[in-house]
mmCIF file with all atom_site columns, C-alpha atoms in Angstrom:
data_model
loop_
_atom_site.group_PDB
_atom_site.id
_atom_site.type_symbol
_atom_site.label_atom_id
_atom_site.label_alt_id
_atom_site.label_comp_id
_atom_site.label_asym_id
_atom_site.label_entity_id
_atom_site.label_seq_id
_atom_site.pdbx_PDB_ins_code
_atom_site.Cartn_x
_atom_site.Cartn_y
_atom_site.Cartn_z
_atom_site.occupancy
_atom_site.B_iso_or_equiv
_atom_site.pdbx_formal_charge
_atom_site.auth_seq_id
_atom_site.auth_comp_id
_atom_site.auth_asym_id
_atom_site.auth_atom_id
_atom_site.pdbx_PDB_model_num
ATOM 1   C CA . GLU A 1 1   ? 100.910 92.807  70.581  1.00 0.00 ? 10  GLU A CA 1
ATOM 2   C CA . ALA A 1 2   ? 99.228  90.105  72.617  1.00 0.00 ? 11  ALA A CA 1
ATOM 3   C CA . GLY A 1 3   ? 99.307  90.575  76.363  1.00 0.00 ? 12  GLY A CA 1
ATOM 4   C CA . VAL A 1 4   ? 100.607 88.350  79.122  1.00 0.00 ? 13  VAL A CA 1
ATOM 5   C CA . ALA A 1 5   ? 98.433  85.240  79.282  1.00 0.00 ? 14  ALA A CA 1
ATOM 6   C CA . GLN A 1 6   ? 97.739  83.432  82.547  1.00 0.00 ? 15  GLN A CA 1
ATOM 7   C CA . SER A 1 7   ? 95.661  80.398  83.409  1.00 0.00 ? 16  SER A CA 1
ATOM 8   C CA . PRO A 1 8   ? 93.593  79.345  85.150  1.00 0.00 ? 17  PRO A CA 1
ATOM 9   C CA . ARG A 1 9   ? 91.776  82.502  86.134  1.00 0.00 ? 18  ARG A CA 1
ATOM 10  C CA . TYR A 1 10  ? 90.385  80.960  89.329  1.00 0.00 ? 19  TYR A CA 1
ATOM 11  C CA . LYS A 1 11  ? 91.331  77.924  91.371  1.00 0.00 ? 20  LYS A CA 1
ATOM 12  C CA . ILE A 1 12  ? 89.897  76.506  94.574  1.00 0.00 ? 21  ILE A CA 1
ATOM 13  C CA . ILE A 1 13  ? 91.766  73.701  96.349  1.00 0.00 ? 22  ILE A CA 1
ATOM 14  C CA . GLU A 1 14  ? 91.866  72.117  99.755  1.00 0.00 ? 23  GLU A CA 1
ATOM 15  C CA . LYS A 1 15  ? 94.850  72.651  102.016 1.00 0.00 ? 24  LYS A CA 1
ATOM 16  C CA . ARG A 1 16  ? 97.697  70.215  101.487 1.00 0.00 ? 25  ARG A CA 1
ATOM 17  C CA . GLN A 1 17  ? 96.759  69.760  97.820  1.00 0.00 ? 26  GLN A CA 1
ATOM 18  C CA . SER A 1 18  ? 99.005  70.900  95.002  1.00 0.00 ? 27  SER A CA 1
ATOM 19  C CA . VAL A 1 19  ? 98.310  73.503  92.326  1.00 0.00 ? 28  VAL A CA 1
ATOM 20  C CA . ALA A 1 20  ? 100.074 74.914  89.277  1.00 0.00 ? 29  ALA A CA 1
ATOM 21  C CA . PHE A 1 21  ? 99.750  78.215  87.469  1.00 0.00 ? 30  PHE A CA 1
ATOM 22  C CA . TRP A 1 22  ? 100.828 78.932  83.921  1.00 0.00 ? 31  TRP A CA 1
ATOM 23  C CA . CYS A 1 23  ? 102.104 82.137  82.329  1.00 0.00 ? 32  CYS A CA 1
ATOM 24  C CA . ASN A 1 24  ? 102.925 83.011  78.727  1.00 0.00 ? 33  ASN A CA 1
ATOM 25  C CA . PRO A 1 25  ? 104.728 86.374  78.506  1.00 0.00 ? 34  PRO A CA 1
ATOM 26  C CA . ILE A 1 26  ? 104.749 88.834  75.650  1.00 0.00 ? 35  ILE A CA 1
ATOM 27  C CA . SER A 1 27  ? 106.810 87.589  72.732  1.00 0.00 ? 36  SER A CA 1
ATOM 28  C CA . GLY A 1 28  ? 110.379 88.767  72.987  1.00 0.00 ? 37  GLY A CA 1
ATOM 29  C CA . HIS A 1 29  ? 110.237 89.612  76.690  1.00 0.00 ? 38  HIS A CA 1
ATOM 30  C CA . ALA A 1 30  ? 113.166 87.825  78.257  1.00 0.00 ? 39  ALA A CA 1
ATOM 31  C CA . THR A 1 31  ? 112.396 88.900  81.835  1.00 0.00 ? 40  THR A CA 1
ATOM 32  C CA . LEU A 1 32  ? 109.491 87.258  83.655  1.00 0.00 ? 41  LEU A CA 1
ATOM 33  C CA . TYR A 1 33  ? 108.190 87.869  87.169  1.00 0.00 ? 42  TYR A CA 1
ATOM 34  C CA . TRP A 1 34  ? 105.784 86.071  89.483  1.00 0.00 ? 43  TRP A CA 1
ATOM 35  C CA . TYR A 1 35  ? 104.119 88.191  92.135  1.00 0.00 ? 44  TYR A CA 1
ATOM 36  C CA . GLN A 1 36  ? 101.865 87.155  95.026  1.00 0.00 ? 45  GLN A CA 1
ATOM 37  C CA . GLN A 1 37  ? 99.115  89.611  95.966  1.00 0.00 ? 46  GLN A CA 1
ATOM 38  C CA . ILE A 1 38  ? 97.300  88.846  99.202  1.00 0.00 ? 47  ILE A CA 1
ATOM 39  C CA . LEU A 1 39  ? 93.915  90.526  99.590  1.00 0.00 ? 48  LEU A CA 1
ATOM 40  C CA . GLY A 1 40  ? 94.312  94.141  100.670 1.00 0.00 ? 49  GLY A CA 1
ATOM 41  C CA . GLN A 1 41  ? 98.042  94.262  99.992  1.00 0.00 ? 50  GLN A CA 1
ATOM 42  C CA . GLY A 1 42  ? 100.343 95.185  97.158  1.00 0.00 ? 51  GLY A CA 1
ATOM 43  C CA . PRO A 1 43  ? 102.013 92.586  94.964  1.00 0.00 ? 52  PRO A CA 1
ATOM 44  C CA . LYS A 1 44  ? 105.078 90.924  96.456  1.00 0.00 ? 53  LYS A CA 1
ATOM 45  C CA . LEU A 1 45  ? 107.774 89.530  94.181  1.00 0.00 ? 54  LEU A CA 1
ATOM 46  C CA . LEU A 1 46  ? 108.223 85.766  94.427  1.00 0.00 ? 55  LEU A CA 1
ATOM 47  C CA . ILE A 1 47  ? 110.683 85.060  91.634  1.00 0.00 ? 56  ILE A CA 1
ATOM 48  C CA . GLN A 1 48  ? 112.321 86.758  88.679  1.00 0.00 ? 57  GLN A CA 1
ATOM 49  C CA . PHE A 1 49  ? 113.620 84.966  85.571  1.00 0.00 ? 58  PHE A CA 1
ATOM 50  C CA . GLN A 1 50  ? 115.952 86.199  82.873  1.00 0.00 ? 59  GLN A CA 1
ATOM 51  C CA . ASN A 1 51  ? 115.375 83.830  79.947  1.00 0.00 ? 60  ASN A CA 1
ATOM 52  C CA . ASN A 1 52  ? 115.413 80.430  81.677  1.00 0.00 ? 61  ASN A CA 1
ATOM 53  C CA . GLY A 1 53  ? 117.671 81.454  84.555  1.00 0.00 ? 62  GLY A CA 1
ATOM 54  C CA . VAL A 1 54  ? 116.611 82.629  88.013  1.00 0.00 ? 63  VAL A CA 1
ATOM 55  C CA . VAL A 1 55  ? 117.705 86.174  88.864  1.00 0.00 ? 64  VAL A CA 1
ATOM 56  C CA . ASP A 1 56  ? 116.041 86.511  92.269  1.00 0.00 ? 65  ASP A CA 1
ATOM 57  C CA . ASP A 1 57  ? 114.043 84.000  94.287  1.00 0.00 ? 66  ASP A CA 1
ATOM 58  C CA . SER A 1 58  ? 114.857 85.335  97.731  1.00 0.00 ? 67  SER A CA 1
ATOM 59  C CA . GLN A 1 59  ? 111.185 85.703  98.702  1.00 0.00 ? 68  GLN A CA 1
ATOM 60  C CA . LEU A 1 60  ? 110.007 82.378  97.326  1.00 0.00 ? 69  LEU A CA 1
ATOM 61  C CA . PRO A 1 61  ? 109.009 79.906  100.090 1.00 0.00 ? 70  PRO A CA 1
ATOM 62  C CA . LYS A 1 62  ? 111.116 77.128  98.643  1.00 0.00 ? 71  LYS A CA 1
ATOM 63  C CA . ASP A 1 63  ? 109.797 74.445  100.958 1.00 0.00 ? 72  ASP A CA 1
ATOM 64  C CA . ARG A 1 64  ? 106.471 74.540  99.122  1.00 0.00 ? 73  ARG A CA 1
ATOM 65  C CA . PHE A 1 65  ? 106.799 76.814  96.086  1.00 0.00 ? 74  PHE A CA 1
ATOM 66  C CA . SER A 1 66  ? 108.684 76.055  92.894  1.00 0.00 ? 75  SER A CA 1
ATOM 67  C CA . ALA A 1 67  ? 108.860 77.739  89.502  1.00 0.00 ? 76  ALA A CA 1
ATOM 68  C CA . GLU A 1 68  ? 110.437 76.958  86.192  1.00 0.00 ? 77  GLU A CA 1
ATOM 69  C CA . ARG A 1 69  ? 110.896 78.502  82.793  1.00 0.00 ? 78  ARG A CA 1
ATOM 70  C CA . LEU A 1 70  ? 112.554 75.712  80.890  1.00 0.00 ? 79  LEU A CA 1
ATOM 71  C CA . LYS A 1 71  ? 112.671 77.135  77.369  1.00 0.00 ? 80  LYS A CA 1
ATOM 72  C CA . GLY A 1 72  ? 112.868 80.783  78.351  1.00 0.00 ? 81  GLY A CA 1
ATOM 73  C CA . VAL A 1 73  ? 109.282 81.469  77.291  1.00 0.00 ? 82  VAL A CA 1
ATOM 74  C CA . ASP A 1 74  ? 106.367 79.981  79.266  1.00 0.00 ? 83  ASP A CA 1
ATOM 75  C CA . SER A 1 75  ? 106.628 79.639  83.008  1.00 0.00 ? 84  SER A CA 1
ATOM 76  C CA . THR A 1 76  ? 104.901 77.499  85.619  1.00 0.00 ? 85  THR A CA 1
ATOM 77  C CA . LEU A 1 77  ? 104.551 78.275  89.322  1.00 0.00 ? 86  LEU A CA 1
ATOM 78  C CA . LYS A 1 78  ? 103.684 75.360  91.606  1.00 0.00 ? 87  LYS A CA 1
ATOM 79  C CA . ILE A 1 79  ? 102.604 75.120  95.224  1.00 0.00 ? 88  ILE A CA 1
ATOM 80  C CA . GLN A 1 80  ? 102.850 71.796  97.037  1.00 0.00 ? 89  GLN A CA 1
ATOM 81  C CA . PRO A 1 81  ? 101.405 71.384  99.613  1.00 0.00 ? 90  PRO A CA 1
ATOM 82  C CA . ALA A 1 82  ? 99.165  74.451  99.775  1.00 0.00 ? 91  ALA A CA 1
ATOM 83  C CA . LYS A 1 83  ? 98.382  76.236  103.028 1.00 0.00 ? 92  LYS A CA 1
ATOM 84  C CA . LEU A 1 84  ? 95.463  78.493  103.894 1.00 0.00 ? 93  LEU A CA 1
ATOM 85  C CA . GLU A 1 85  ? 97.767  81.536  103.858 1.00 0.00 ? 94  GLU A CA 1
ATOM 86  C CA . ASP A 1 86  ? 98.597  80.875  100.197 1.00 0.00 ? 95  ASP A CA 1
ATOM 87  C CA . SER A 1 87  ? 95.168  82.220  99.241  1.00 0.00 ? 96  SER A CA 1
ATOM 88  C CA . ALA A 1 88  ? 96.005  85.166  96.999  1.00 0.00 ? 97  ALA A CA 1
ATOM 89  C CA . VAL A 1 89  ? 96.143  86.421  93.441  1.00 0.00 ? 98  VAL A CA 1
ATOM 90  C CA . TYR A 1 90  ? 99.234  85.253  91.572  1.00 0.00 ? 99  TYR A CA 1
ATOM 91  C CA . LEU A 1 91  ? 100.311 87.766  88.958  1.00 0.00 ? 100 LEU A CA 1
ATOM 92  C CA . CYS A 1 92  ? 102.735 87.186  86.137  1.00 0.00 ? 101 CYS A CA 1
ATOM 93  C CA . ALA A 1 93  ? 104.540 90.078  84.452  1.00 0.00 ? 102 ALA A CA 1
ATOM 94  C CA . SER A 1 94  ? 107.086 90.385  81.691  1.00 0.00 ? 103 SER A CA 1
ATOM 95  C CA . SER A 1 95  ? 109.541 93.003  80.487  1.00 0.00 ? 104 SER A CA 1
ATOM 96  C CA . ARG A 1 96  ? 112.284 93.724  77.996  1.00 0.00 ? 105 ARG A CA 1
ATOM 97  C CA . ASP A 1 97  ? 115.772 94.875  78.884  1.00 0.00 ? 106 ASP A CA 1
ATOM 98  C CA . ARG A 1 98  ? 116.147 92.874  82.095  1.00 0.00 ? 107 ARG A CA 1
ATOM 99  C CA . GLY A 1 99  ? 113.319 94.855  83.665  1.00 0.00 ? 108 GLY A CA 1
ATOM 100 C CA . LYS A 1 100 ? 114.912 98.212  82.989  1.00 0.00 ? 109 LYS A CA 1
ATOM 101 C CA . SER A 1 101 ? 112.107 99.258  80.661  1.00 0.00 ? 110 SER A CA 1
ATOM 102 C CA . ASP A 1 102 ? 111.105 102.838 81.274  1.00 0.00 ? 111 ASP A CA 1
ATOM 103 C CA . TYR A 1 103 ? 107.505 101.821 80.739  1.00 0.00 ? 112 TYR A CA 1
ATOM 104 C CA . GLY A 1 104 ? 107.255 99.376  83.582  1.00 0.00 ? 113 GLY A CA 1
ATOM 105 C CA . TYR A 1 105 ? 106.143 95.847  83.082  1.00 0.00 ? 114 TYR A CA 1
ATOM 106 C CA . THR A 1 106 ? 103.158 94.233  81.377  1.00 0.00 ? 115 THR A CA 1
ATOM 107 C CA . PHE A 1 107 ? 101.014 92.230  83.739  1.00 0.00 ? 116 PHE A CA 1
ATOM 108 C CA . GLY A 1 108 ? 98.596  89.410  83.175  1.00 0.00 ? 117 GLY A CA 1
ATOM 109 C CA . SER A 1 109 ? 95.171  89.252  84.808  1.00 0.00 ? 118 SER A CA 1
ATOM 110 C CA . GLY A 1 110 ? 96.374  86.832  87.429  1.00 0.00 ? 119 GLY A CA 1
ATOM 111 C CA . THR A 1 111 ? 95.082  83.621  88.973  1.00 0.00 ? 120 THR A CA 1
ATOM 112 C CA . ARG A 1 112 ? 92.958  83.913  92.089  1.00 0.00 ? 121 ARG A CA 1
ATOM 113 C CA . LEU A 1 113 ? 93.743  80.993  94.382  1.00 0.00 ? 122 LEU A CA 1
ATOM 114 C CA . THR A 1 114 ? 91.483  80.073  97.278  1.00 0.00 ? 123 THR A CA 1
ATOM 115 C CA . VAL A 1 115 ? 92.714  77.422  99.711  1.00 0.00 ? 124 VAL A CA 1
ATOM 116 C CA . VAL A 1 116 ? 89.983  75.955  101.931 1.00 0.00 ? 125 VAL A CA 1
ATOM 117 C CA . ALA B 2 1   ? 115.985 97.344  100.789 1.00 0.00 ? 38  ALA B CA 1
ATOM 118 C CA . GLN B 2 2   ? 113.649 99.859  99.278  1.00 0.00 ? 39  GLN B CA 1
ATOM 119 C CA . THR B 2 3   ? 110.238 100.345 100.896 1.00 0.00 ? 40  THR B CA 1
ATOM 120 C CA . VAL B 2 4   ? 107.149 102.025 99.514  1.00 0.00 ? 41  VAL B CA 1
ATOM 121 C CA . THR B 2 5   ? 104.446 103.404 101.812 1.00 0.00 ? 42  THR B CA 1
ATOM 122 C CA . GLN B 2 6   ? 100.916 104.393 100.888 1.00 0.00 ? 43  GLN B CA 1
ATOM 123 C CA . SER B 2 7   ? 99.249  105.799 103.981 1.00 0.00 ? 44  SER B CA 1
ATOM 124 C CA . GLN B 2 8   ? 95.713  106.089 102.606 1.00 0.00 ? 45  GLN B CA 1
ATOM 125 C CA . PRO B 2 9   ? 93.975  102.692 102.436 1.00 0.00 ? 46  PRO B CA 1
ATOM 126 C CA . GLU B 2 10  ? 90.851  104.272 100.928 1.00 0.00 ? 47  GLU B CA 1
ATOM 127 C CA . MET B 2 11  ? 89.931  107.552 99.268  1.00 0.00 ? 48  MET B CA 1
ATOM 128 C CA . SER B 2 12  ? 86.798  108.867 97.639  1.00 0.00 ? 49  SER B CA 1
ATOM 129 C CA . VAL B 2 13  ? 86.168  111.705 95.207  1.00 0.00 ? 50  VAL B CA 1
ATOM 130 C CA . GLN B 2 14  ? 83.163  113.266 93.571  1.00 0.00 ? 51  GLN B CA 1
ATOM 131 C CA . GLU B 2 15  ? 82.924  112.828 89.837  1.00 0.00 ? 52  GLU B CA 1
ATOM 132 C CA . ALA B 2 16  ? 84.661  115.713 87.996  1.00 0.00 ? 53  ALA B CA 1
ATOM 133 C CA . GLU B 2 17  ? 86.604  116.715 91.114  1.00 0.00 ? 54  GLU B CA 1
ATOM 134 C CA . THR B 2 18  ? 90.319  116.335 91.850  1.00 0.00 ? 55  THR B CA 1
ATOM 135 C CA . VAL B 2 19  ? 91.929  113.854 94.218  1.00 0.00 ? 56  VAL B CA 1
ATOM 136 C CA . THR B 2 20  ? 95.516  113.281 95.346  1.00 0.00 ? 57  THR B CA 1
ATOM 137 C CA . LEU B 2 21  ? 96.918  109.924 96.401  1.00 0.00 ? 58  LEU B CA 1
ATOM 138 C CA . SER B 2 22  ? 100.038 109.884 98.566  1.00 0.00 ? 59  SER B CA 1
ATOM 139 C CA . CYS B 2 23  ? 103.161 107.756 98.357  1.00 0.00 ? 60  CYS B CA 1
ATOM 140 C CA . THR B 2 24  ? 106.489 107.890 100.158 1.00 0.00 ? 61  THR B CA 1
ATOM 141 C CA . TYR B 2 25  ? 109.500 105.677 99.658  1.00 0.00 ? 62  TYR B CA 1
ATOM 142 C CA . ASP B 2 26  ? 112.849 104.959 101.172 1.00 0.00 ? 63  ASP B CA 1
ATOM 143 C CA . THR B 2 27  ? 116.012 104.596 99.120  1.00 0.00 ? 64  THR B CA 1
ATOM 144 C CA . SER B 2 28  ? 119.707 105.394 99.145  1.00 0.00 ? 65  SER B CA 1
ATOM 145 C CA . GLU B 2 29  ? 119.947 105.488 95.363  1.00 0.00 ? 66  GLU B CA 1
ATOM 146 C CA . SER B 2 30  ? 120.215 108.744 93.444  1.00 0.00 ? 67  SER B CA 1
ATOM 147 C CA . ASP B 2 31  ? 118.690 107.684 90.152  1.00 0.00 ? 68  ASP B CA 1
ATOM 148 C CA . TYR B 2 32  ? 115.609 105.505 89.987  1.00 0.00 ? 69  TYR B CA 1
ATOM 149 C CA . TYR B 2 33  ? 112.150 105.218 88.494  1.00 0.00 ? 70  TYR B CA 1
ATOM 150 C CA . LEU B 2 34  ? 108.784 105.524 90.189  1.00 0.00 ? 71  LEU B CA 1
ATOM 151 C CA . PHE B 2 35  ? 105.461 104.340 88.826  1.00 0.00 ? 72  PHE B CA 1
ATOM 152 C CA . TRP B 2 36  ? 101.767 104.527 89.569  1.00 0.00 ? 73  TRP B CA 1
ATOM 153 C CA . TYR B 2 37  ? 99.705  101.514 88.553  1.00 0.00 ? 74  TYR B CA 1
ATOM 154 C CA . LYS B 2 38  ? 95.936  101.145 88.458  1.00 0.00 ? 75  LYS B CA 1
ATOM 155 C CA . GLN B 2 39  ? 94.303  97.791  89.230  1.00 0.00 ? 76  GLN B CA 1
ATOM 156 C CA . PRO B 2 40  ? 90.599  97.548  88.356  1.00 0.00 ? 77  PRO B CA 1
ATOM 157 C CA . PRO B 2 41  ? 88.469  94.552  89.400  1.00 0.00 ? 78  PRO B CA 1
ATOM 158 C CA . SER B 2 42  ? 89.772  92.699  86.340  1.00 0.00 ? 79  SER B CA 1
ATOM 159 C CA . ARG B 2 43  ? 93.034  92.461  88.361  1.00 0.00 ? 80  ARG B CA 1
ATOM 160 C CA . GLN B 2 44  ? 95.316  93.487  85.510  1.00 0.00 ? 81  GLN B CA 1
ATOM 161 C CA . MET B 2 45  ? 97.838  96.110  86.570  1.00 0.00 ? 82  MET B CA 1
ATOM 162 C CA . ILE B 2 46  ? 97.774  99.078  84.205  1.00 0.00 ? 83  ILE B CA 1
ATOM 163 C CA . LEU B 2 47  ? 100.560 101.650 84.083  1.00 0.00 ? 84  LEU B CA 1
ATOM 164 C CA . VAL B 2 48  ? 99.215  105.136 84.768  1.00 0.00 ? 85  VAL B CA 1
ATOM 165 C CA . ILE B 2 49  ? 102.303 107.323 84.914  1.00 0.00 ? 86  ILE B CA 1
ATOM 166 C CA . ARG B 2 50  ? 106.053 107.135 85.498  1.00 0.00 ? 87  ARG B CA 1
ATOM 167 C CA . GLN B 2 51  ? 108.744 109.464 86.796  1.00 0.00 ? 88  GLN B CA 1
ATOM 168 C CA . GLU B 2 52  ? 112.509 109.283 86.550  1.00 0.00 ? 89  GLU B CA 1
ATOM 169 C CA . ALA B 2 53  ? 114.173 110.685 89.638  1.00 0.00 ? 90  ALA B CA 1
ATOM 170 C CA . TYR B 2 54  ? 116.844 112.351 87.527  1.00 0.00 ? 91  TYR B CA 1
ATOM 171 C CA . LYS B 2 55  ? 114.238 114.609 85.930  1.00 0.00 ? 92  LYS B CA 1
ATOM 172 C CA . GLN B 2 56  ? 113.012 117.495 88.039  1.00 0.00 ? 93  GLN B CA 1
ATOM 173 C CA . GLN B 2 57  ? 109.929 118.154 85.948  1.00 0.00 ? 94  GLN B CA 1
ATOM 174 C CA . ASN B 2 58  ? 106.815 116.419 87.194  1.00 0.00 ? 95  ASN B CA 1
ATOM 175 C CA . ALA B 2 59  ? 105.330 113.875 84.804  1.00 0.00 ? 96  ALA B CA 1
ATOM 176 C CA . THR B 2 60  ? 101.891 114.444 83.280  1.00 0.00 ? 97  THR B CA 1
ATOM 177 C CA . GLU B 2 61  ? 99.626  112.105 81.326  1.00 0.00 ? 98  GLU B CA 1
ATOM 178 C CA . ASN B 2 62  ? 96.328  113.705 80.367  1.00 0.00 ? 99  ASN B CA 1
ATOM 179 C CA . ARG B 2 63  ? 94.274  113.961 83.601  1.00 0.00 ? 100 ARG B CA 1
ATOM 180 C CA . PHE B 2 64  ? 97.012  112.320 85.677  1.00 0.00 ? 101 PHE B CA 1
ATOM 181 C CA . SER B 2 65  ? 100.001 114.161 87.088  1.00 0.00 ? 102 SER B CA 1
ATOM 182 C CA . VAL B 2 66  ? 102.512 113.633 89.856  1.00 0.00 ? 103 VAL B CA 1
ATOM 183 C CA . ASN B 2 67  ? 104.079 115.819 92.498  1.00 0.00 ? 104 ASN B CA 1
ATOM 184 C CA . PHE B 2 68  ? 107.587 114.438 92.853  1.00 0.00 ? 105 PHE B CA 1
ATOM 185 C CA . GLN B 2 69  ? 109.560 115.733 95.836  1.00 0.00 ? 106 GLN B CA 1
ATOM 186 C CA . LYS B 2 70  ? 112.914 113.970 95.681  1.00 0.00 ? 107 LYS B CA 1
ATOM 187 C CA . ALA B 2 71  ? 114.351 115.355 98.893  1.00 0.00 ? 108 ALA B CA 1
ATOM 188 C CA . ALA B 2 72  ? 111.234 114.405 100.806 1.00 0.00 ? 109 ALA B CA 1
ATOM 189 C CA . LYS B 2 73  ? 111.039 111.042 98.980  1.00 0.00 ? 110 LYS B CA 1
ATOM 190 C CA . SER B 2 74  ? 107.435 111.742 98.125  1.00 0.00 ? 111 SER B CA 1
ATOM 191 C CA . PHE B 2 75  ? 105.587 110.803 94.938  1.00 0.00 ? 112 PHE B CA 1
ATOM 192 C CA . SER B 2 76  ? 101.899 111.716 94.950  1.00 0.00 ? 113 SER B CA 1
ATOM 193 C CA . LEU B 2 77  ? 99.388  111.167 92.153  1.00 0.00 ? 114 LEU B CA 1
ATOM 194 C CA . LYS B 2 78  ? 96.827  113.796 91.236  1.00 0.00 ? 115 LYS B CA 1
ATOM 195 C CA . ILE B 2 79  ? 93.762  112.819 89.249  1.00 0.00 ? 116 ILE B CA 1
ATOM 196 C CA . SER B 2 80  ? 91.873  115.756 87.761  1.00 0.00 ? 117 SER B CA 1
ATOM 197 C CA . ASP B 2 81  ? 88.300  115.718 86.462  1.00 0.00 ? 118 ASP B CA 1
ATOM 198 C CA . SER B 2 82  ? 87.726  112.306 88.060  1.00 0.00 ? 119 SER B CA 1
ATOM 199 C CA . GLN B 2 83  ? 85.639  109.852 86.075  1.00 0.00 ? 120 GLN B CA 1
ATOM 200 C CA . LEU B 2 84  ? 83.689  106.787 87.135  1.00 0.00 ? 121 LEU B CA 1
ATOM 201 C CA . GLY B 2 85  ? 86.215  104.630 85.295  1.00 0.00 ? 122 GLY B CA 1
ATOM 202 C CA . ASP B 2 86  ? 88.968  105.882 87.582  1.00 0.00 ? 123 ASP B CA 1
ATOM 203 C CA . ALA B 2 87  ? 87.568  103.815 90.438  1.00 0.00 ? 124 ALA B CA 1
ATOM 204 C CA . ALA B 2 88  ? 90.175  101.143 91.210  1.00 0.00 ? 125 ALA B CA 1
ATOM 205 C CA . MET B 2 89  ? 93.096  100.223 93.437  1.00 0.00 ? 126 MET B CA 1
ATOM 206 C CA . TYR B 2 90  ? 96.129  102.424 92.857  1.00 0.00 ? 127 TYR B CA 1
ATOM 207 C CA . PHE B 2 91  ? 99.634  101.204 93.612  1.00 0.00 ? 128 PHE B CA 1
ATOM 208 C CA . CYS B 2 92  ? 102.823 103.186 93.875  1.00 0.00 ? 129 CYS B CA 1
ATOM 209 C CA . ALA B 2 93  ? 105.915 101.253 92.778  1.00 0.00 ? 130 ALA B CA 1
ATOM 210 C CA . TYR B 2 94  ? 109.680 101.747 92.933  1.00 0.00 ? 131 TYR B CA 1
ATOM 211 C CA . ARG B 2 95  ? 112.044 100.182 90.416  1.00 0.00 ? 132 ARG B CA 1
ATOM 212 C CA . SER B 2 96  ? 115.232 98.866  91.941  1.00 0.00 ? 133 SER B CA 1
ATOM 213 C CA . GLU B 2 97  ? 118.236 97.010  90.584  1.00 0.00 ? 134 GLU B CA 1
ATOM 214 C CA . THR B 2 98  ? 118.719 93.469  91.805  1.00 0.00 ? 135 THR B CA 1
ATOM 215 C CA . GLY B 2 99  ? 122.470 93.695  91.544  1.00 0.00 ? 136 GLY B CA 1
ATOM 216 C CA . ALA B 2 100 ? 122.685 91.307  88.616  1.00 0.00 ? 137 ALA B CA 1
ATOM 217 C CA . GLY B 2 101 ? 122.003 93.978  86.043  1.00 0.00 ? 138 GLY B CA 1
ATOM 218 C CA . SER B 2 102 ? 118.283 93.278  86.319  1.00 0.00 ? 139 SER B CA 1
ATOM 219 C CA . TYR B 2 103 ? 115.479 95.333  87.786  1.00 0.00 ? 140 TYR B CA 1
ATOM 220 C CA . GLN B 2 104 ? 112.302 94.672  89.727  1.00 0.00 ? 141 GLN B CA 1
ATOM 221 C CA . LEU B 2 105 ? 109.321 96.590  91.090  1.00 0.00 ? 142 LEU B CA 1
ATOM 222 C CA . THR B 2 106 ? 108.503 96.995  94.772  1.00 0.00 ? 143 THR B CA 1
ATOM 223 C CA . PHE B 2 107 ? 104.898 97.994  95.446  1.00 0.00 ? 144 PHE B CA 1
ATOM 224 C CA . GLY B 2 108 ? 103.101 99.821  98.216  1.00 0.00 ? 145 GLY B CA 1
ATOM 225 C CA . LYS B 2 109 ? 99.973  98.397  99.819  1.00 0.00 ? 146 LYS B CA 1
ATOM 226 C CA . GLY B 2 110 ? 97.678  100.400 97.613  1.00 0.00 ? 147 GLY B CA 1
ATOM 227 C CA . THR B 2 111 ? 94.869  102.948 97.885  1.00 0.00 ? 148 THR B CA 1
ATOM 228 C CA . LYS B 2 112 ? 91.309  102.054 96.971  1.00 0.00 ? 149 LYS B CA 1
ATOM 229 C CA . LEU B 2 113 ? 89.740  104.959 95.102  1.00 0.00 ? 150 LEU B CA 1
ATOM 230 C CA . SER B 2 114 ? 85.981  105.315 94.883  1.00 0.00 ? 151 SER B CA 1
ATOM 231 C CA . VAL B 2 115 ? 84.335  107.811 92.554  1.00 0.00 ? 152 VAL B CA 1
ATOM 232 C CA . ILE B 2 116 ? 80.952  109.131 93.632  1.00 0.00 ? 153 ILE B CA 1
ATOM 233 C CA . PRO B 2 117 ? 78.541  110.060 90.832  1.00 0.00 ? 154 PRO B CA 1
#
């Protein structure tokens, strides 16, 4: 099966600009996650979707970050306006069974964002 | 909230030797899953091995095995016969329920493993 697709792979923007990341999960995976991975740290969950509904967005900085999954398939994560501390890798992951899969989640290769 | 701690920021091992990466976690749950993921420079997280807390037997996957100590809340990864391709970041992860019948992974900060030829 095809993996989790993410684009772009790299993005460089100036602070206060906006940026959007795209994720296409594995076909049939109803659960989708966005993680933020700052250099030297482990991934931190930003938001979790079940189909097109939000399950958990408690760690999403809602004043500048937004995410949607309108048709329950692709998802977009947006940052507006970006800050220097948003520089990180943004990972998308998907799973069956509401994330209860015994085999963990399938991750994409991420988007590396640099804010200058 | 569950926390996952990896106390070794960096480790190195000679090729063909054995290395153990440490992980501890904090939880009040009795049944849960633990995972080790590998992240090479390509950035994609790759599942290495998993362990269900309910099972007492330590999981093994080829050269990878775990030492799961439930009472101590410890979950270490042993890599035997280390190969150059094992060089990567390794993350320990805990699967927790969100309370809405869904689950999510909480990761440690990772251990960077270098393999010396």
